[in-house]
Structure formats: structure tokens, C-alpha cells
């Protein structure tokens, strides 16, 4: 017995139901559940890893910011001008003369500011990260800034080195990445340390 196409349930009804389940179930409910679970399990990270001082938000541990004052450890250069809305690297090839000129200029600035030899300047103090707002520096890049920070703040070098050691993060899960120092968190610790009595 042949069934007429007109007597079977309309195909559009099944398609509409699938579209609604996909849109609201996976598009809305799944997203809300994931965001809600993230806020419960990781409340600090879910709100942007914001850092507050005296009740005011002064930055995020995930975003670099510039420090012009010699009392502070300087951040990694940013191709985005430390603007989170303009995340970008320079996209310049290693053979680009403009890139080489910018790196040479940055190296000269570090040599002048820190009083070190050009060969001793770590790469992350003169190059920009891919996103342009990397909040971390290598321990070597922080270490060459210790003497200046200690001198300007009137602190013993050993005190600044101790703060650097306390704020040096190891490899993630003991395997991934390299040891690093969050510049903003270190600078806040330096401010909290104050001058010796």
C-alpha cells in the first residue's frame, strides 16, 4: 500500500524542531550553563582576573600595561599599545628592516636604562608578543631590572630579588611553557613592600 506524501507528517515540522533545539538548547542553554559553571568553579578567572587595590580595579593579571616610572619593572613591548581592543603582533617578518631597526632601538633603550651589555638583553624585552598584551616576562628580563628598581626605591637588591623569586611562576602543570613573572603583580608587591625603615 502506498502512502501519500500528503498524509505523512510534514518534513518542515521536524526541521523546525531541530532548528529550535539547536538554537536554544545548544546556542543558549549550553552557553549559559558553561558560563555559570565557570563563575562557580573559577570566579576570579571568569570575571577577567581583575586586580583591585584600595577598592579600585587597577588592572588584570592577564593583560600587560605600561610602566614609565623607573621604580617599576618595565613590561614587554606591545604592538597594540597595550590596548585590549587592538590585540595584535607587529606581523613583521624577521627579515623586515623596520623590525630590525625597532629591535635595535629597543635594545639601546634597555642598555641605557639598565646599564647592561647589548648581548645581555633578553629577547622578550625587545620583541612584542603575538597578542601584544602578554603580562609576563622571563625571569632573566626581570633580573636585569632588579638593580635599577632597588636603587630608585632605596631597597636592598636582595629584597627585590626575593620578591622576584616569590612571583616567579613555574611551567604550567610542570611541563608547559617556561618560567615567567607577572609584571603587574610584581610591581604591586614592590609598592606594598615600601622603603626599609
CSV table of N, CA and C in Angstrom, one decimal, residues 64-140:
chain,number,residue,atom,x,y,z
A,64,UNK,N,48.9,43.0,30.0
A,64,UNK,CA,50.1,43.8,30.3
A,64,UNK,C,49.7,45.3,30.3
A,65,UNK,N,50.4,46.1,31.0
A,65,UNK,CA,50.2,47.5,30.9
A,65,UNK,C,51.6,48.2,31.0
A,66,UNK,N,51.7,49.4,30.5
A,66,UNK,CA,53.0,50.1,30.5
A,66,UNK,C,53.3,50.7,31.9
A,67,UNK,N,54.6,50.7,32.2
A,67,UNK,CA,55.1,51.3,33.4
A,67,UNK,C,56.2,52.2,33.0
A,68,UNK,N,56.0,53.5,33.1
A,68,UNK,CA,57.0,54.5,32.7
A,68,UNK,C,58.0,54.9,33.8
A,69,UNK,N,57.6,54.8,35.0
A,69,UNK,CA,58.4,55.2,36.2
A,69,UNK,C,59.5,54.2,36.4
A,70,UNK,N,60.7,54.7,36.7
A,70,UNK,CA,61.8,53.8,37.0
A,70,UNK,C,61.7,53.0,38.2
A,71,UNK,N,60.7,53.3,39.1
A,71,UNK,CA,60.5,52.5,40.3
A,71,UNK,C,59.9,51.1,40.0
A,72,UNK,N,59.5,50.9,38.7
A,72,UNK,CA,58.8,49.7,38.3
A,72,UNK,C,59.6,48.9,37.3
A,73,UNK,N,59.3,47.6,37.4
A,73,UNK,CA,59.8,46.7,36.3
A,73,UNK,C,59.0,47.0,35.1
A,74,UNK,N,59.7,47.2,34.0
A,74,UNK,CA,59.1,47.5,32.7
A,74,UNK,C,58.5,46.3,32.0
A,75,UNK,N,57.3,46.4,31.4
A,75,UNK,CA,56.7,45.3,30.7
A,75,UNK,C,57.3,45.1,29.3
A,76,UNK,N,56.9,44.0,28.8
A,76,UNK,CA,57.3,43.6,27.4
A,76,UNK,C,56.7,44.6,26.4
A,77,UNK,N,57.4,45.0,25.4
A,77,UNK,CA,56.8,46.0,24.4
A,77,UNK,C,55.5,45.4,23.8
A,78,UNK,N,54.6,46.3,23.4
A,78,UNK,CA,53.3,45.9,22.8
A,78,UNK,C,53.1,46.5,21.5
A,79,UNK,N,52.8,45.7,20.5
A,79,UNK,CA,52.5,46.2,19.1
A,79,UNK,C,51.1,46.8,19.1
A,80,UNK,N,50.3,46.5,20.2
A,80,UNK,CA,48.9,47.0,20.2
A,80,UNK,C,48.8,48.2,21.2
A,81,UNK,N,49.9,48.7,21.6
A,81,UNK,CA,49.9,49.9,22.5
A,81,UNK,C,49.2,49.5,23.8
A,82,UNK,N,49.2,48.2,24.3
A,82,UNK,CA,48.6,47.7,25.5
A,82,UNK,C,47.1,47.9,25.5
A,83,UNK,N,46.5,48.0,24.3
A,83,UNK,CA,45.1,48.2,24.1
A,83,UNK,C,44.4,46.8,23.9
A,84,UNK,N,43.6,46.4,24.8
A,84,UNK,CA,42.9,45.0,24.7
A,84,UNK,C,42.0,45.0,23.5
A,85,UNK,N,41.5,46.1,23.0
A,85,UNK,CA,40.6,46.1,21.9
A,85,UNK,C,41.4,46.0,20.6
A,86,UNK,N,42.7,46.1,20.6
A,86,UNK,CA,43.5,46.1,19.4
A,86,UNK,C,44.6,45.1,19.4
A,87,UNK,N,44.3,43.9,20.0
A,87,UNK,CA,45.3,42.8,20.1
A,87,UNK,C,45.9,42.5,18.8
A,88,UNK,N,47.2,42.5,18.8
A,88,UNK,CA,47.9,42.2,17.5
A,88,UNK,C,49.4,42.2,17.8
A,89,UNK,N,50.1,41.4,17.0
A,89,UNK,CA,51.5,41.5,16.9
A,89,UNK,C,51.9,42.4,15.8
A,90,UNK,N,53.2,42.6,15.6
A,90,UNK,CA,53.6,43.6,14.6
A,90,UNK,C,53.4,42.9,13.2
A,91,UNK,N,53.4,41.6,13.1
A,91,UNK,CA,53.3,40.9,11.8
A,91,UNK,C,54.4,41.2,10.9
A,92,UNK,N,55.5,41.6,11.4
A,92,UNK,CA,56.7,41.9,10.6
A,92,UNK,C,57.6,40.6,10.5
A,93,UNK,N,58.1,40.3,9.3
A,93,UNK,CA,59.0,39.2,9.2
A,93,UNK,C,60.3,39.5,9.8
A,94,UNK,N,61.0,38.4,10.2
A,94,UNK,CA,62.4,38.6,10.8
A,94,UNK,C,63.3,39.4,9.8
A,95,UNK,N,63.1,39.3,8.6
A,95,UNK,CA,64.0,39.9,7.6
A,95,UNK,C,63.6,41.4,7.3
A,96,UNK,N,62.5,41.9,7.9
A,96,UNK,CA,62.0,43.2,7.7
A,96,UNK,C,62.9,44.2,8.3
A,97,UNK,N,63.5,45.2,7.5
A,97,UNK,CA,64.4,46.2,8.1
A,97,UNK,C,63.8,47.0,9.2
A,98,UNK,N,62.5,47.3,9.1
A,98,UNK,CA,61.8,48.1,10.1
A,98,UNK,C,61.8,47.3,11.5
A,99,UNK,N,61.6,46.0,11.4
A,99,UNK,CA,61.6,45.2,12.6
A,99,UNK,C,63.0,45.3,13.3
A,100,UNK,N,64.0,45.1,12.4
A,100,UNK,CA,65.4,45.1,13.0
A,100,UNK,C,65.7,46.5,13.6
A,101,UNK,N,65.3,47.5,12.9
A,101,UNK,CA,65.5,48.9,13.4
A,101,UNK,C,64.8,49.1,14.8
A,102,UNK,N,63.6,48.6,14.9
A,102,UNK,CA,62.8,48.8,16.1
A,102,UNK,C,63.4,48.0,17.3
A,103,UNK,N,63.9,46.7,16.9
A,103,UNK,CA,64.6,45.9,18.0
A,103,UNK,C,65.9,46.6,18.4
A,104,UNK,N,66.6,47.1,17.5
A,104,UNK,CA,67.9,47.8,17.8
A,104,UNK,C,67.6,49.0,18.7
A,105,UNK,N,66.6,49.7,18.4
A,105,UNK,CA,66.2,50.9,19.2
A,105,UNK,C,65.8,50.5,20.6
A,106,UNK,N,65.0,49.4,20.7
A,106,UNK,CA,64.5,48.9,22.0
A,106,UNK,C,65.7,48.4,22.8
A,107,UNK,N,66.6,47.7,22.1
A,107,UNK,CA,67.8,47.2,22.8
A,107,UNK,C,68.7,48.3,23.4
A,108,UNK,N,68.9,49.4,22.6
A,108,UNK,CA,69.6,50.5,23.0
A,108,UNK,C,69.0,51.2,24.2
A,109,UNK,N,67.7,51.3,24.2
A,109,UNK,CA,67.0,51.9,25.4
A,109,UNK,C,67.2,51.0,26.6
A,110,UNK,N,67.1,49.7,26.5
A,110,UNK,CA,67.3,48.8,27.7
A,110,UNK,C,68.7,48.9,28.2
A,111,UNK,N,69.7,48.9,27.2
A,111,UNK,CA,71.1,49.0,27.6
A,111,UNK,C,71.4,50.3,28.4
A,112,UNK,N,70.8,51.4,27.9
A,112,UNK,CA,70.9,52.7,28.6
A,112,UNK,C,70.3,52.8,29.9
A,113,UNK,N,69.0,52.2,30.0
A,113,UNK,CA,68.3,52.3,31.2
A,113,UNK,C,68.9,51.4,32.3
A,114,UNK,N,69.3,50.2,31.9
A,114,UNK,CA,69.7,49.2,32.9
A,114,UNK,C,71.2,49.1,33.1
A,115,UNK,N,72.0,49.7,32.2
A,115,UNK,CA,73.5,49.6,32.3
A,115,UNK,C,74.0,48.3,32.1
A,116,UNK,N,73.5,47.5,31.1
A,116,UNK,CA,74.0,46.2,30.8
A,116,UNK,C,74.5,46.2,29.4
A,117,UNK,N,75.2,45.1,29.0
A,117,UNK,CA,75.8,45.0,27.7
A,117,UNK,C,74.7,44.6,26.7
A,118,UNK,N,74.8,45.0,25.4
A,118,UNK,CA,73.7,44.7,24.5
A,118,UNK,C,73.5,43.1,24.4
A,119,UNK,N,74.5,42.4,24.5
A,119,UNK,CA,74.4,40.9,24.4
A,119,UNK,C,73.6,40.3,25.6
A,120,UNK,N,73.5,41.1,26.7
A,120,UNK,CA,72.8,40.6,27.9
A,120,UNK,C,71.4,40.9,27.9
A,121,UNK,N,70.9,41.6,26.9
A,121,UNK,CA,69.4,41.9,26.9
A,121,UNK,C,68.6,40.8,26.4
A,122,UNK,N,67.7,40.2,27.2
A,122,UNK,CA,66.9,39.1,26.8
A,122,UNK,C,65.9,39.5,25.7
A,123,UNK,N,65.5,38.6,24.8
A,123,UNK,CA,64.7,38.9,23.7
A,123,UNK,C,63.3,39.4,24.0
A,124,UNK,N,62.7,39.0,25.1
A,124,UNK,CA,61.4,39.4,25.4
A,124,UNK,C,61.3,40.9,25.9
A,125,UNK,N,62.5,41.5,26.1
A,125,UNK,CA,62.5,42.9,26.4
A,125,UNK,C,62.5,43.8,25.2
A,126,UNK,N,62.8,43.2,24.0
A,126,UNK,CA,62.9,44.0,22.8
A,126,UNK,C,61.9,43.5,21.7
A,127,UNK,N,61.2,42.4,22.0
A,127,UNK,CA,60.3,41.9,21.0
A,127,UNK,C,58.9,41.9,21.5
A,128,UNK,N,57.9,42.0,20.6
A,128,UNK,CA,56.5,42.0,21.1
A,128,UNK,C,55.9,40.6,21.0
A,129,UNK,N,55.0,40.3,21.9
A,129,UNK,CA,54.3,39.0,21.8
A,129,UNK,C,53.3,39.0,20.7
A,130,UNK,N,52.8,37.8,20.4
A,130,UNK,CA,51.8,37.7,19.3
A,130,UNK,C,50.5,38.5,19.5
A,131,UNK,N,50.1,38.5,20.8
A,131,UNK,CA,48.8,39.2,21.1
A,131,UNK,C,49.0,40.6,21.4
A,132,UNK,N,50.2,41.0,21.8
A,132,UNK,CA,50.5,42.4,22.1
A,132,UNK,C,50.3,42.8,23.5
A,133,UNK,N,49.7,41.9,24.4
A,133,UNK,CA,49.5,42.3,25.8
A,133,UNK,C,49.9,41.2,26.7
A,134,UNK,N,51.0,40.5,26.4
A,134,UNK,CA,51.5,39.4,27.3
A,134,UNK,C,51.9,40.0,28.6
A,135,UNK,N,51.3,39.6,29.7
A,135,UNK,CA,51.6,40.2,31.0
A,135,UNK,C,52.8,39.7,31.7
A,136,UNK,N,53.5,38.7,31.1
A,136,UNK,CA,54.7,38.1,31.7
A,136,UNK,C,56.0,38.5,31.0
A,137,UNK,N,57.0,38.4,31.8
A,137,UNK,CA,58.4,38.5,31.3
A,137,UNK,C,59.1,37.2,31.8
A,138,UNK,N,60.2,36.9,31.2
A,138,UNK,CA,61.1,35.8,31.6
A,138,UNK,C,61.8,36.3,32.9
A,139,UNK,N,62.2,35.4,33.8
A,139,UNK,CA,63.0,35.8,35.0
A,139,UNK,C,64.2,36.6,34.6
A,140,UNK,N,64.9,36.2,33.5
A,140,UNK,CA,66.1,36.9,33.1
A,140,UNK,C,65.8,38.4,32.7
